[in-house]
Amino acid sequence: MAPGITLYTAHHCPWAYRCQIALRELGLEFETILIDITVPRTAEYLAINPRGLVPALAYDGHILAESGLIVQFLVDSYPSHLLKSSSEPGGALQRYSIGFFVDTYFSKAHTFFDNAVLFSGEEETSAAKKYIDAVVKNIEPLLDDARPFFAGSSRLTLAEVQTGSFLLRVFTLPKHTEILPSFISKSLEDKAPNFWRWGHAVIAEKTVTAVWDEETVVKRTLEKIKKHRAAIQAK
Ligand SMILES: N[C@@H](CCC(=O)N[C@@H](CS)C(=O)NCC(=O)O)C(=O)O
């Protein structure tokens, strides 16, 4: 019998969003329970995930937390096009390369994007430029052979599952000038063509857009910006 799978999530959380991309890519049946993270967590949810964060995954009687680890658990449990096993020919190297790519994206680039969202004025412009420079320097070379996906793959891989929900933001939010300066898009298109092509291929995939709700993400992002700016002014 297939194990019961329940995903506790909020679709506007990019970390949680990764898990449903993985579940859909793997063709797994799962139940979705939406958690309202704009209010304190219920005792019922805290009993599931004492950290109070989304996502959490109930899998065959086990509770798993932390999006990256949940995704890794799923791709390890269900061999697929997303990732080779370490014992397959080329598997260990593919796992290393994808791990290196995902780590590089988050440790060297994406933080600047998040900063640009939160900051305003010169600080926002500076963070946006740092994001573009970091993508050009660190990510662009790693996507030289994307066809259209990571390392020549014609289908999504774990690299896209771990980054897709963040790419949705990168390619959507600069259209909303109350959130980000629009030069981000033009600069990425001109200076990071591999990243631009790859990112657009990723966000065109049905499993990536399945529960994407731009309006809600924009609304929540504006609320987050307001809260952040109020906290700074209160200091
Ligand atoms: N490292 C965690 C991050 C998860 C996370 O930050 N979730 C946020 C929503 S995007 C959350 O649950 N926030 C609720 C809160 O902080 O109260 C993961 O990857 O699962």
Tab-separated table of C-alpha atoms and ligand atoms in Angstrom:
chain	number	residue	atom	x	y	z
A	1	MET	CA	0.000	0.000	0.000
A	2	ALA	CA	1.279	3.499	-0.865
A	3	PRO	CA	2.310	5.448	2.259
A	4	GLY	CA	0.002	8.260	3.355
A	5	ILE	CA	1.553	11.642	2.594
A	6	THR	CA	0.300	14.945	3.993
A	7	LEU	CA	1.998	18.250	3.287
A	8	TYR	CA	1.452	21.062	5.777
A	9	THR	CA	2.183	24.178	3.825
A	10	ALA	CA	1.457	27.769	2.873
A	11	HIS	CA	1.664	28.282	-0.880
A	12	HIS	CA	3.158	31.755	-0.493
A	13	CYS	CA	6.169	30.370	1.423
A	14	PRO	CA	8.976	29.608	-1.065
A	15	TRP	CA	10.535	27.002	1.242
A	16	ALA	CA	7.304	25.087	1.647
A	17	TYR	CA	6.540	25.490	-2.062
A	18	ARG	CA	9.576	23.368	-2.942
A	19	CYS	CA	8.007	20.303	-1.388
A	20	GLN	CA	4.918	20.344	-3.519
A	21	ILE	CA	7.038	20.760	-6.667
A	22	ALA	CA	8.928	17.608	-5.636
A	23	LEU	CA	5.748	15.671	-4.841
A	24	ARG	CA	4.187	16.639	-8.190
A	25	GLU	CA	7.358	15.852	-10.181
A	26	LEU	CA	7.479	12.443	-8.527
A	27	GLY	CA	3.804	11.861	-9.355
A	28	LEU	CA	2.946	11.131	-5.725
A	29	GLU	CA	-0.508	11.464	-4.285
A	30	PHE	CA	-0.624	13.716	-1.262
A	31	GLU	CA	-3.012	15.649	0.886
A	32	THR	CA	-2.424	19.380	1.362
A	33	ILE	CA	-3.215	21.102	4.644
A	34	LEU	CA	-2.839	24.872	4.486
A	35	ILE	CA	-1.431	26.515	7.607
A	36	ASP	CA	-2.141	30.187	8.229
A	37	ILE	CA	1.281	31.567	9.111
A	38	THR	CA	0.007	35.132	9.500
A	39	VAL	CA	-1.381	34.207	12.928
A	40	PRO	CA	0.150	32.263	15.856
A	41	ARG	CA	0.291	28.530	15.160
A	42	THR	CA	-2.403	26.356	16.706
A	43	ALA	CA	-1.498	23.852	19.422
A	44	GLU	CA	-2.519	21.161	16.934
A	45	TYR	CA	0.094	22.329	14.403
A	46	LEU	CA	2.766	22.823	17.066
A	47	ALA	CA	2.250	19.198	18.044
A	48	ILE	CA	3.074	18.292	14.421
A	49	ASN	CA	5.980	20.688	14.002
A	50	PRO	CA	7.192	22.169	17.313
A	51	ARG	CA	9.257	24.719	15.332
A	52	GLY	CA	5.962	26.143	14.105
A	53	LEU	CA	7.285	26.603	10.586
A	54	VAL	CA	5.953	25.370	7.288
A	55	PRO	CA	6.565	23.026	5.631
A	56	ALA	CA	6.113	19.788	7.523
A	57	LEU	CA	5.497	16.458	5.869
A	58	ALA	CA	3.672	13.562	7.460
A	59	TYR	CA	4.970	10.454	5.710
A	60	ASP	CA	3.833	7.002	6.671
A	61	GLY	CA	3.519	7.975	10.341
A	62	HIS	CA	6.738	10.038	10.444
A	63	ILE	CA	6.886	13.827	10.654
A	64	LEU	CA	9.595	15.515	8.609
A	65	ALA	CA	10.599	19.187	8.761
A	66	GLU	CA	12.970	21.505	6.824
A	67	SER	CA	12.123	21.892	3.147
A	68	GLY	CA	15.514	21.018	1.653
A	69	LEU	CA	15.736	17.830	3.700
A	70	ILE	CA	12.126	16.866	2.925
A	71	VAL	CA	12.810	17.240	-0.804
A	72	GLN	CA	16.026	15.217	-0.469
A	73	PHE	CA	14.155	12.506	1.419
A	74	LEU	CA	11.512	12.318	-1.310
A	75	VAL	CA	13.956	12.126	-4.215
A	76	ASP	CA	15.996	9.505	-2.367
A	77	SER	CA	12.859	7.465	-1.618
A	78	TYR	CA	11.521	7.572	-5.186
A	79	PRO	CA	14.215	7.151	-7.861
A	80	SER	CA	13.309	9.388	-10.796
A	81	HIS	CA	14.544	11.834	-13.445
A	82	LEU	CA	15.174	14.361	-10.636
A	83	LEU	CA	18.335	12.757	-9.244
A	84	LYS	CA	20.505	9.691	-9.836
A	85	SER	CA	21.238	7.426	-6.913
A	86	SER	CA	24.812	7.582	-5.632
A	87	SER	CA	25.494	4.011	-6.827
A	88	GLU	CA	24.416	4.680	-10.448
A	89	PRO	CA	27.204	5.545	-12.926
A	90	GLY	CA	27.769	9.294	-12.639
A	91	GLY	CA	25.347	9.460	-9.730
A	92	ALA	CA	27.724	10.651	-7.030
A	93	LEU	CA	29.094	13.381	-9.297
A	94	GLN	CA	25.609	14.527	-10.327
A	95	ARG	CA	24.578	14.704	-6.681
A	96	TYR	CA	27.701	16.735	-5.896
A	97	SER	CA	27.117	19.103	-8.867
A	98	ILE	CA	23.486	19.759	-8.002
A	99	GLY	CA	24.348	20.209	-4.324
A	100	PHE	CA	27.112	22.654	-5.259
A	101	PHE	CA	24.771	24.604	-7.554
A	102	VAL	CA	21.972	24.894	-4.987
A	103	ASP	CA	24.401	25.801	-2.225
A	104	THR	CA	26.031	28.446	-4.439
A	105	TYR	CA	22.690	29.976	-5.394
A	106	PHE	CA	21.567	30.403	-1.802
A	107	SER	CA	24.905	31.220	-0.171
A	108	LYS	CA	26.258	33.582	-2.834
A	109	ALA	CA	23.254	35.154	-4.544
A	110	HIS	CA	19.706	34.852	-3.289
A	111	THR	CA	20.243	36.652	0.017
A	112	PHE	CA	20.911	39.851	-1.931
A	113	PHE	CA	17.586	39.431	-3.730
A	114	ASP	CA	15.763	39.073	-0.412
A	115	ASN	CA	17.580	42.166	0.867
A	116	ALA	CA	16.594	44.154	-2.209
A	117	VAL	CA	12.962	43.231	-1.535
A	118	LEU	CA	13.115	44.437	2.056
A	119	PHE	CA	15.265	47.549	1.624
A	120	SER	CA	14.371	50.845	0.009
A	121	GLY	CA	16.234	53.664	-1.759
A	122	GLU	CA	19.993	53.343	-2.205
A	123	GLU	CA	20.189	50.212	-0.067
A	124	GLU	CA	17.648	48.517	-2.328
A	125	THR	CA	19.549	49.526	-5.481
A	126	SER	CA	22.816	48.346	-3.984
A	127	ALA	CA	21.378	44.949	-2.939
A	128	ALA	CA	19.773	44.517	-6.378
A	129	LYS	CA	23.138	45.219	-8.074
A	130	LYS	CA	24.891	42.788	-5.732
A	131	TYR	CA	22.332	40.111	-6.632
A	132	ILE	CA	22.898	40.640	-10.365
A	133	ASP	CA	26.690	40.617	-9.940
A	134	ALA	CA	26.513	37.446	-7.843
A	135	VAL	CA	24.362	35.678	-10.430
A	136	VAL	CA	26.707	36.751	-13.238
A	137	LYS	CA	29.825	35.675	-11.350
A	138	ASN	CA	28.693	32.520	-9.574
A	139	ILE	CA	25.593	31.100	-11.261
A	140	GLU	CA	25.919	31.987	-14.933
A	141	PRO	CA	28.989	29.732	-15.511
A	142	LEU	CA	27.244	26.775	-13.831
A	143	LEU	CA	24.397	27.024	-16.362
A	144	ASP	CA	26.574	26.963	-19.510
A	145	ASP	CA	25.244	23.533	-20.436
A	146	ALA	CA	21.607	23.949	-19.289
A	147	ARG	CA	19.477	22.456	-22.139
A	148	PRO	CA	17.141	23.748	-20.940
A	149	PHE	CA	17.604	22.364	-17.420
A	150	PHE	CA	20.614	21.711	-15.220
A	151	ALA	CA	23.588	20.000	-16.915
A	152	GLY	CA	21.786	19.309	-20.202
A	153	SER	CA	18.712	17.680	-18.707
A	154	SER	CA	15.512	17.882	-20.758
A	155	ARG	CA	13.463	17.491	-17.581
A	156	LEU	CA	13.597	19.205	-14.217
A	157	THR	CA	16.257	17.972	-11.811
A	158	LEU	CA	16.688	18.411	-8.081
A	159	ALA	CA	18.500	21.698	-8.866
A	160	GLU	CA	15.287	23.200	-10.239
A	161	VAL	CA	13.069	21.694	-7.532
A	162	GLN	CA	15.171	23.361	-4.824
A	163	THR	CA	15.303	26.743	-6.552
A	164	GLY	CA	12.064	26.983	-8.614
A	165	SER	CA	9.915	28.760	-6.043
A	166	PHE	CA	12.629	31.399	-5.613
A	167	LEU	CA	12.962	31.827	-9.386
A	168	LEU	CA	9.232	32.522	-9.588
A	169	ARG	CA	9.905	35.512	-7.346
A	170	VAL	CA	13.033	36.643	-9.197
A	171	PHE	CA	11.223	36.736	-12.539
A	172	THR	CA	7.914	38.120	-11.249
A	173	LEU	CA	8.491	40.603	-8.439
A	174	PRO	CA	10.592	43.148	-10.446
A	175	LYS	CA	7.417	43.764	-12.495
A	176	HIS	CA	5.997	45.277	-9.309
A	177	THR	CA	7.981	48.490	-8.907
A	178	GLU	CA	6.577	49.059	-5.417
A	179	ILE	CA	8.596	45.953	-4.464
A	180	LEU	CA	11.741	45.999	-6.628
A	181	PRO	CA	13.448	48.178	-9.242
A	182	SER	CA	12.597	47.003	-12.765
A	183	PHE	CA	16.254	47.242	-13.920
A	184	ILE	CA	16.822	43.814	-12.296
A	185	SER	CA	15.040	42.047	-15.154
A	186	LYS	CA	16.814	43.940	-17.945
A	187	SER	CA	20.216	43.478	-16.319
A	188	LEU	CA	19.698	39.752	-15.798
A	189	GLU	CA	18.548	39.310	-19.399
A	190	ASP	CA	21.597	41.206	-20.727
A	191	LYS	CA	24.291	40.034	-18.335
A	192	ALA	CA	23.181	36.513	-17.384
A	193	PRO	CA	21.592	34.989	-20.515
A	194	ASN	CA	22.061	31.392	-19.347
A	195	PHE	CA	20.346	32.168	-16.051
A	196	TRP	CA	17.612	34.102	-17.848
A	197	ARG	CA	16.854	31.240	-20.323
A	198	TRP	CA	17.101	28.550	-17.650
A	199	GLY	CA	14.942	30.467	-15.163
A	200	HIS	CA	12.214	31.089	-17.705
A	201	ALA	CA	12.212	27.417	-18.702
A	202	VAL	CA	11.833	26.478	-15.025
A	203	ILE	CA	8.938	28.838	-14.335
A	204	ALA	CA	7.108	27.618	-17.447
A	205	GLU	CA	6.828	24.075	-16.013
A	206	LYS	CA	3.374	22.999	-14.841
A	207	THR	CA	4.694	21.432	-11.646
A	208	VAL	CA	6.382	24.737	-10.775
A	209	THR	CA	3.350	26.935	-11.441
A	210	ALA	CA	0.725	24.496	-10.091
A	211	VAL	CA	-0.209	26.511	-7.004
A	212	TRP	CA	1.580	29.770	-7.804
A	213	ASP	CA	-0.583	32.733	-6.864
A	214	GLU	CA	1.218	35.922	-7.841
A	215	GLU	CA	-1.413	38.183	-6.315
A	216	THR	CA	-1.091	36.611	-2.873
A	217	VAL	CA	2.709	36.554	-3.018
A	218	VAL	CA	2.762	40.260	-3.945
A	219	LYS	CA	0.315	41.061	-1.129
A	220	ARG	CA	2.300	39.110	1.483
A	221	THR	CA	5.584	40.590	0.250
A	222	LEU	CA	4.212	44.130	0.626
A	223	GLU	CA	3.042	43.303	4.152
A	224	LYS	CA	6.505	41.934	4.990
A	225	ILE	CA	8.180	45.075	3.614
A	226	LYS	CA	5.869	47.300	5.665
A	227	LYS	CA	6.606	45.335	8.845
A	228	HIS	CA	10.353	45.421	8.216
A	229	ARG	CA	10.368	49.186	7.587
A	230	ALA	CA	8.230	49.842	10.675
A	231	ALA	CA	10.662	47.777	12.781
A	232	ILE	CA	13.620	49.808	11.463
A	233	GLN	CA	11.882	53.110	12.208
A	234	ALA	CA	11.003	51.956	15.726
A	235	LYS	CA	14.724	51.414	16.525
B	1	LIG	N1	14.517	26.525	6.854
B	1	LIG	C1	13.077	26.350	6.826
B	1	LIG	C2	12.424	27.687	6.600
B	1	LIG	C3	10.903	27.596	6.629
B	1	LIG	C4	10.291	28.969	6.870
B	1	LIG	O1	11.018	29.964	7.108
B	1	LIG	N2	8.970	29.028	6.822
B	1	LIG	C5	8.304	30.284	7.126
B	1	LIG	C6	7.363	30.722	6.007
B	1	LIG	S1	8.248	31.072	4.517
B	1	LIG	C7	7.412	30.094	8.336
B	1	LIG	O2	6.903	29.029	8.568
B	1	LIG	N3	7.232	31.183	9.080
B	1	LIG	C8	6.345	31.199	10.199
B	1	LIG	C9	6.905	31.913	11.385
B	1	LIG	O3	8.086	32.290	11.350
B	1	LIG	O4	6.174	32.093	12.336
B	1	LIG	C10	12.735	25.360	5.703
B	1	LIG	O5	13.450	25.369	4.694
B	1	LIG	O6	11.800	24.582	5.868
